[in-house]
mmCIF file of C-alpha atoms in Angstrom:
data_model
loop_
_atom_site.group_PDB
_atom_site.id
_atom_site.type_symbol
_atom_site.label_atom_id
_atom_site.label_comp_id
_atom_site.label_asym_id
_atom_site.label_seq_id
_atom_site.Cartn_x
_atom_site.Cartn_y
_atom_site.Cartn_z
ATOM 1 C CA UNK H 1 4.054 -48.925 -90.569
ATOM 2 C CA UNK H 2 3.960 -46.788 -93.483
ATOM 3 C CA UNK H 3 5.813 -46.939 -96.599
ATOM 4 C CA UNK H 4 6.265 -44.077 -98.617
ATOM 5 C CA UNK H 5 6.830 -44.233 -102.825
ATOM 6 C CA UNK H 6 8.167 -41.461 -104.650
ATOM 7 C CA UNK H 7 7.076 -41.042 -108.314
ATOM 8 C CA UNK H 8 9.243 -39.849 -111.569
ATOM 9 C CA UNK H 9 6.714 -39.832 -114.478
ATOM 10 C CA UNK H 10 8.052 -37.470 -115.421
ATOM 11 C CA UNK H 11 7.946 -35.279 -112.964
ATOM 12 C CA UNK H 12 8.798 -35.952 -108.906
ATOM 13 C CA UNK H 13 5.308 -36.839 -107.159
ATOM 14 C CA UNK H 14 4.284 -37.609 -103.681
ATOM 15 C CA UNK H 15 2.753 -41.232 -104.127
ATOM 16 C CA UNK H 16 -0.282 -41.622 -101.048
ATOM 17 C CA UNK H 17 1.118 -43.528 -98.064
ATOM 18 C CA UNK H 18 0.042 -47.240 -97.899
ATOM 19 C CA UNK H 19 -1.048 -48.353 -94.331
ATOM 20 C CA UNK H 20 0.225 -51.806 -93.015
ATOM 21 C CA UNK H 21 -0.727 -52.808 -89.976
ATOM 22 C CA UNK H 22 0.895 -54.009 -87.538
ATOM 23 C CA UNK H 23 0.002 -57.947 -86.725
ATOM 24 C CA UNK H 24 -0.100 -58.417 -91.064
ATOM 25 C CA UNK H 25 3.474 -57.656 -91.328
ATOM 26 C CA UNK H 26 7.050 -57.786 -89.819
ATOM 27 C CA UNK H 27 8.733 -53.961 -89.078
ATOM 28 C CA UNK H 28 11.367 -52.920 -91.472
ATOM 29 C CA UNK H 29 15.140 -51.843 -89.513
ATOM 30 C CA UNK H 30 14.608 -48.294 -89.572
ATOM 31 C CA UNK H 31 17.249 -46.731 -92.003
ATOM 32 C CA UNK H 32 18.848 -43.360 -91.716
ATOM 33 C CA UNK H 33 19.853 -42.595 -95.817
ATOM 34 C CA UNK H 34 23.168 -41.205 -96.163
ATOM 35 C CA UNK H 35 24.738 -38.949 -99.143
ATOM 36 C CA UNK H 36 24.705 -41.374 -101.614
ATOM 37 C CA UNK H 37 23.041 -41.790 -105.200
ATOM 38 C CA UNK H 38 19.548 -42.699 -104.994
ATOM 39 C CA UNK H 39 18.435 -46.343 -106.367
ATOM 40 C CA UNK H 40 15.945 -45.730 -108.803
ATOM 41 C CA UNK H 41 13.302 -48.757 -110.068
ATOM 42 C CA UNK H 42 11.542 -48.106 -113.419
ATOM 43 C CA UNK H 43 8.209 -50.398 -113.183
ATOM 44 C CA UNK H 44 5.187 -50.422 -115.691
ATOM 45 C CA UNK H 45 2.289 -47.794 -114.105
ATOM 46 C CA UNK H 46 -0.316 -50.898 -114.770
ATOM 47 C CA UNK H 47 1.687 -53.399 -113.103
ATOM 48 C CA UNK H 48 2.219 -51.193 -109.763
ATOM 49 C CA UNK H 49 -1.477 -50.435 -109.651
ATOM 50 C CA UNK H 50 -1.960 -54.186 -109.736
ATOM 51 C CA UNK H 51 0.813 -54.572 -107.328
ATOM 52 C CA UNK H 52 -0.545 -52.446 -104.721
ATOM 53 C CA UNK H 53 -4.065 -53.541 -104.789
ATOM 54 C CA UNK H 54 -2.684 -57.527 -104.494
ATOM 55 C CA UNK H 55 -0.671 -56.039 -101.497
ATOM 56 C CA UNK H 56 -3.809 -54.628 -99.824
ATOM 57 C CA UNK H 57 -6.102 -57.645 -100.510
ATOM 58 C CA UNK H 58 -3.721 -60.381 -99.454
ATOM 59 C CA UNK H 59 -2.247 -60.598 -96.184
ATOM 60 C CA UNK H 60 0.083 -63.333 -97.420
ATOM 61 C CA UNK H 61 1.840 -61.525 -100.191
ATOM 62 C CA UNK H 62 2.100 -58.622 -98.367
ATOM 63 C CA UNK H 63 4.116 -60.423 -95.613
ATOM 64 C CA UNK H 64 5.790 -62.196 -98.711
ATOM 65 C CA UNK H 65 7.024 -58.697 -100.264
ATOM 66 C CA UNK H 66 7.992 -57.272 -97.096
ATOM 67 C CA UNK H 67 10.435 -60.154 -96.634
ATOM 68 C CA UNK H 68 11.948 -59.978 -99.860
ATOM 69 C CA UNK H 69 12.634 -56.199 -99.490
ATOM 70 C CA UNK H 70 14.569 -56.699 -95.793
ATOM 71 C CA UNK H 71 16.577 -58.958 -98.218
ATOM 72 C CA UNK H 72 17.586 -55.941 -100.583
ATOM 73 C CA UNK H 73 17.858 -52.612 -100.714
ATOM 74 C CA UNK H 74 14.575 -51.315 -101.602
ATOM 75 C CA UNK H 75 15.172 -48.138 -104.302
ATOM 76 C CA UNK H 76 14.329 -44.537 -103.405
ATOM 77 C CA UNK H 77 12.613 -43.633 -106.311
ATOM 78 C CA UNK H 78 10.040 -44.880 -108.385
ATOM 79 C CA UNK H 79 9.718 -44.355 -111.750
ATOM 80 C CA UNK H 80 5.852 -45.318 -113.431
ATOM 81 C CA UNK H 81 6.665 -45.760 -117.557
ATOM 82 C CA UNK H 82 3.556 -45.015 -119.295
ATOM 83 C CA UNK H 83 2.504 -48.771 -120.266
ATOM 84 C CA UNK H 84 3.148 -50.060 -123.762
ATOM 85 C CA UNK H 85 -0.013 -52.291 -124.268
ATOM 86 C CA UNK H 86 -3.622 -51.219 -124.953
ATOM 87 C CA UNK H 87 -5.619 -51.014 -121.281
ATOM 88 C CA UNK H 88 -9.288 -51.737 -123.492
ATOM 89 C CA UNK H 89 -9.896 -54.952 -124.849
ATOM 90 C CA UNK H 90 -12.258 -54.148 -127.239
ATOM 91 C CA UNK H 91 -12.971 -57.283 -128.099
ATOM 92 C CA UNK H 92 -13.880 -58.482 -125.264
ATOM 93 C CA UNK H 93 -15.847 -54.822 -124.617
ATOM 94 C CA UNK H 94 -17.931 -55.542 -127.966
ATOM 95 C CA UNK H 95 -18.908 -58.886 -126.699
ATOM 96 C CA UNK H 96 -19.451 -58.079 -123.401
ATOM 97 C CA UNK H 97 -21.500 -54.869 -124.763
ATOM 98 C CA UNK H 98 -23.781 -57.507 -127.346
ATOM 99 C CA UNK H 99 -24.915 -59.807 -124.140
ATOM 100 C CA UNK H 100 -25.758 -57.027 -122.078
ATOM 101 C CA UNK H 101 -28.096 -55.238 -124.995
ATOM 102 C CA UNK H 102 -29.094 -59.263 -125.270
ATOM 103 C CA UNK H 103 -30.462 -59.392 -122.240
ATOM 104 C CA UNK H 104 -31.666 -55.853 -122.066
ATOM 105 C CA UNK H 105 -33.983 -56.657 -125.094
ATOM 106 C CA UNK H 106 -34.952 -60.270 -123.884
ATOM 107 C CA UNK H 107 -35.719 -58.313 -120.459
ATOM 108 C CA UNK H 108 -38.022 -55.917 -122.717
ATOM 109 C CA UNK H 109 -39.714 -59.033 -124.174
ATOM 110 C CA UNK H 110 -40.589 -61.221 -121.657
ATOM 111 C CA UNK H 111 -42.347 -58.309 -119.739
ATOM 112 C CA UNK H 112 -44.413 -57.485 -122.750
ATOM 113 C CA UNK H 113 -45.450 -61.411 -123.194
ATOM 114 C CA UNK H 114 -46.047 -61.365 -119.222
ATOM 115 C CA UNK H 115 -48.464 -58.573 -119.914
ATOM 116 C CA UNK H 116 -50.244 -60.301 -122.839
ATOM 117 C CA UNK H 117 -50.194 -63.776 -121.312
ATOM 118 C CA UNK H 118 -51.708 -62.427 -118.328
ATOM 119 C CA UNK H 119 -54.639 -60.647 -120.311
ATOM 120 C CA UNK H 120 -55.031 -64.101 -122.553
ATOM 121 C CA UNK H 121 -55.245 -65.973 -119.653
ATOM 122 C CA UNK H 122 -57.723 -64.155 -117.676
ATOM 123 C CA UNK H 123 -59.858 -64.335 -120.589
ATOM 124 C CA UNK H 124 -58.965 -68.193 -121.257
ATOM 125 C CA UNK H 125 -61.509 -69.450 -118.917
ATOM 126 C CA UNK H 126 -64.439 -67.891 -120.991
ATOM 127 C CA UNK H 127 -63.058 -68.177 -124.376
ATOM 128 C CA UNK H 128 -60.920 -71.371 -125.788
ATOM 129 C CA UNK H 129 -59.229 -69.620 -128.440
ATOM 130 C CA UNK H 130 -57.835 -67.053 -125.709
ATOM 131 C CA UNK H 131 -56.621 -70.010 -123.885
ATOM 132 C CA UNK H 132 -54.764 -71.409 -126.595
ATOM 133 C CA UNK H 133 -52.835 -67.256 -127.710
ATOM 134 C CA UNK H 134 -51.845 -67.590 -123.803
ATOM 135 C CA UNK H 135 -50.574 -71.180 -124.341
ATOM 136 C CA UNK H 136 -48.214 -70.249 -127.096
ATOM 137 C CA UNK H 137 -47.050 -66.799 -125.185
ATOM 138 C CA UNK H 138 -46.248 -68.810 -122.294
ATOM 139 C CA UNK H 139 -44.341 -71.217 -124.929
ATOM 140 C CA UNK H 140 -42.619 -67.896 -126.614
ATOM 141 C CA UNK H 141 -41.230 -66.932 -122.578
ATOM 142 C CA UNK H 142 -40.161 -70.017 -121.984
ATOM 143 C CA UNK H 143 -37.814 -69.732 -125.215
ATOM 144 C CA UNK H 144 -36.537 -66.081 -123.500
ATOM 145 C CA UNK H 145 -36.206 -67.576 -120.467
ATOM 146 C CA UNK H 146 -34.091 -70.468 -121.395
ATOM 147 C CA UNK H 147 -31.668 -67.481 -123.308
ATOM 148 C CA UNK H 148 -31.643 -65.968 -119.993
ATOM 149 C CA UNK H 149 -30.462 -69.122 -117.740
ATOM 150 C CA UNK H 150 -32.660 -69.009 -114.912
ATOM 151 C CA UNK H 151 -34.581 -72.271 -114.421
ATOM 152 C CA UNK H 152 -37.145 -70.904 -111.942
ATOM 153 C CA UNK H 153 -38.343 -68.989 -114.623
ATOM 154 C CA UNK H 154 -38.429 -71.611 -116.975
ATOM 155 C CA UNK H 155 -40.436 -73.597 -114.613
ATOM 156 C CA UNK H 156 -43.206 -70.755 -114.044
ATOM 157 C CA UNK H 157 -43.533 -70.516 -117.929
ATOM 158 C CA UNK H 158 -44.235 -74.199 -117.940
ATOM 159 C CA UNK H 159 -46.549 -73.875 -115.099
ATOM 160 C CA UNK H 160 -48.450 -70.918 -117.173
ATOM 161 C CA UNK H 161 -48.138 -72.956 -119.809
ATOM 162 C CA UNK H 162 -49.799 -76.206 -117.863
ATOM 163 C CA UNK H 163 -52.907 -73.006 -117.111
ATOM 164 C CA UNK H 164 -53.484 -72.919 -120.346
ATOM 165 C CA UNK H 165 -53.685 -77.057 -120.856
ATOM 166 C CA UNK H 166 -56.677 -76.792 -117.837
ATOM 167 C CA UNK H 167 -58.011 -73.936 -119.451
ATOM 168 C CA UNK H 168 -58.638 -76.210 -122.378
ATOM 169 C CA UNK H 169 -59.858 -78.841 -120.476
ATOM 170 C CA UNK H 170 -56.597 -81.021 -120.777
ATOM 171 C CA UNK H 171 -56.120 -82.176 -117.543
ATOM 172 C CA UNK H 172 -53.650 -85.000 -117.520
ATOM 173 C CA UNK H 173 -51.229 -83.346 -119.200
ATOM 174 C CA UNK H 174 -51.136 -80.222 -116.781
ATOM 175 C CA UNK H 175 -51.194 -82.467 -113.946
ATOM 176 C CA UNK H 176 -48.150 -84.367 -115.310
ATOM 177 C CA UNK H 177 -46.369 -80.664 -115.603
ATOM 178 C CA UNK H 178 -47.434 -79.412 -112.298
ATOM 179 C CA UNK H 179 -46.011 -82.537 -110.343
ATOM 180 C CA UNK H 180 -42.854 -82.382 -112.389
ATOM 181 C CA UNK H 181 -42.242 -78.578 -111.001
ATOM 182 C CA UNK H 182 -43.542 -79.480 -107.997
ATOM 183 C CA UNK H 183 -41.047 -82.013 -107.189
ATOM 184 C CA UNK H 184 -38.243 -80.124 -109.267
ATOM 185 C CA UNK H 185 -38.942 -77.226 -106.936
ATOM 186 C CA UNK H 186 -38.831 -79.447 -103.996
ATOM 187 C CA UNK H 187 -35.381 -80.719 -104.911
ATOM 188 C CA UNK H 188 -33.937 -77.261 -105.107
ATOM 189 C CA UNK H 189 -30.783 -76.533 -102.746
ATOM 190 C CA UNK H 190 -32.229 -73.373 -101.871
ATOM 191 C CA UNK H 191 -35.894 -73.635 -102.360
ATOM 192 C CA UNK H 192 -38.118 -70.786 -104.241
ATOM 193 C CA UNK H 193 -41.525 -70.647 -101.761
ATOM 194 C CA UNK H 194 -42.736 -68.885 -104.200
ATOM 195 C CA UNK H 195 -42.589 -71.589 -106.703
ATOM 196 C CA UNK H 196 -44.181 -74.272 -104.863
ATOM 197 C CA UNK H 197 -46.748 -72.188 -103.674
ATOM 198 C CA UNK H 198 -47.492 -71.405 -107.491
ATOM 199 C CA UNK H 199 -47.668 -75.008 -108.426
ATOM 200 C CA UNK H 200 -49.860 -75.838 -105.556
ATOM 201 C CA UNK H 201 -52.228 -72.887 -106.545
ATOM 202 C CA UNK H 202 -52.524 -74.287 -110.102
ATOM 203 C CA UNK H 203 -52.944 -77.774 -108.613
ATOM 204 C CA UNK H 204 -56.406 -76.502 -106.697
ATOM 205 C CA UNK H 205 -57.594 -74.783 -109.928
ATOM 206 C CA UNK H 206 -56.953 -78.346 -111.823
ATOM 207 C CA UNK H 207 -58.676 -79.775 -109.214
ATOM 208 C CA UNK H 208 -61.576 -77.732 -108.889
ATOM 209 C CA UNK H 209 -61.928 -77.644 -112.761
ATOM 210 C CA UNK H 210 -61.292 -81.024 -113.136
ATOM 211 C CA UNK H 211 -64.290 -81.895 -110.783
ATOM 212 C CA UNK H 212 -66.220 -79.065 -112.420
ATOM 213 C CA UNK H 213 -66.248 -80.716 -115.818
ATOM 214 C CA UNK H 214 -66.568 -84.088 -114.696
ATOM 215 C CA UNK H 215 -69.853 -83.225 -113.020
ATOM 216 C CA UNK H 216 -71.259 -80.779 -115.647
ATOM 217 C CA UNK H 217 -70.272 -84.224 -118.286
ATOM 218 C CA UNK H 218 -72.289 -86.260 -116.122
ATOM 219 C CA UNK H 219 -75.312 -83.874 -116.633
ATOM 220 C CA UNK H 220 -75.235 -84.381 -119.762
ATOM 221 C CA UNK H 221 -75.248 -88.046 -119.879
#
């Protein structure tokens, strides 16, 4: 059925017709409006919008409402007031404004370090000292990624991290890190593949570097 509002603010406007269907609510008696003075209800313009959009989401109120108003007689005019409280919360809009340029910023940050860990890295197998500037990036995201909240982040820094340890030939500790993530990852409610496929890429290279130095040590001896 449709129920149509009339609006004084201050002028007479044709408020949109609101749509209820059918099986959400109960029909209203029909009523023919004889000469008589119109009821008028003066409501807050914030409050109705609120009202109307709880009446379209919820089935319940709406069925709720409509039985209160068979109960009364419902007025013929609405009246929207201009509302007497401020609509911003700037406050909240400053704060709100500071974790959003936050994150913008970290966002910024973490993709340069990606890029320069990345380069370090590659060049970390030739060069120790490269190793170890790609160690302390990875160290430097996983600060930024513990700002931004997201542990499967976190764990990939520690598992760029744990490169770096196997670039510099120091195995048990990376192989302590990658079974921690590996399990970790395992544990997961909704499991990141590509986490576990990370940690069981950078278990092969420990492996295969591992059993690279222990045979190239044995040369030597």
């Amino acid at each position: 059925m449709d129920t149509l509002l009339w609006i004084c603010s201050p002028q007479l406007y044709h408020y949109e017709r609101i749509d209820l269907s059918a099986e959400n609510c109960r029909h209203l008696r029909p009523v023919n409006l004889p000469k008589r003075p119109l009821k008028a209800l003066k409501l807050d313009c914030v409050f109705v919008h609120y009202f109307v959009k709880a009446m379209d989401e919820s089935s319940v109120y709406r069925r709720g409402v409509l039985d209160t108003v068979q109960r009364w007689r419902a007025p013929d005019v609405l009246i929207l007031s201009p509302t007497d409280k401020d609509l911003i919360d700037y406050n909240w809009n400053a704060r709100v404004y500071r974790m959003v340029r936050e994150r913008c910023e970290v966002d910024h940050a973490f993709s340069w370090l990606s890029t320069l860990g990345g380069a370090f890295s590659a060049l970390g197998d030739y060069f120790e000292n490269c190793a170890e500037t790609a160690g302390r990036i990875s160290m430097q995201q996983l600060m930024l990624a513990a700002r931004i909240g997201d542990p499967n982040v976190q764990a990939r820094c520690r598992l760029y991290f744990s490169l770096s340890l196997i670039q510099k030939k120091r195995f048990q500790l990376a192989s302590r890190i990658i079974r921690q993530e590996y399990h970790l990852a395992q544990r997961q409610a909704a499991i990141d593949e590509r986490l576990v496929r990370m940690c069981k890429g950078i278990w092969a290279k420990l492996q295969y570097e591992h059993g690279t130095h222990k045979r190239n040590t044995s040369r030597l001896k």
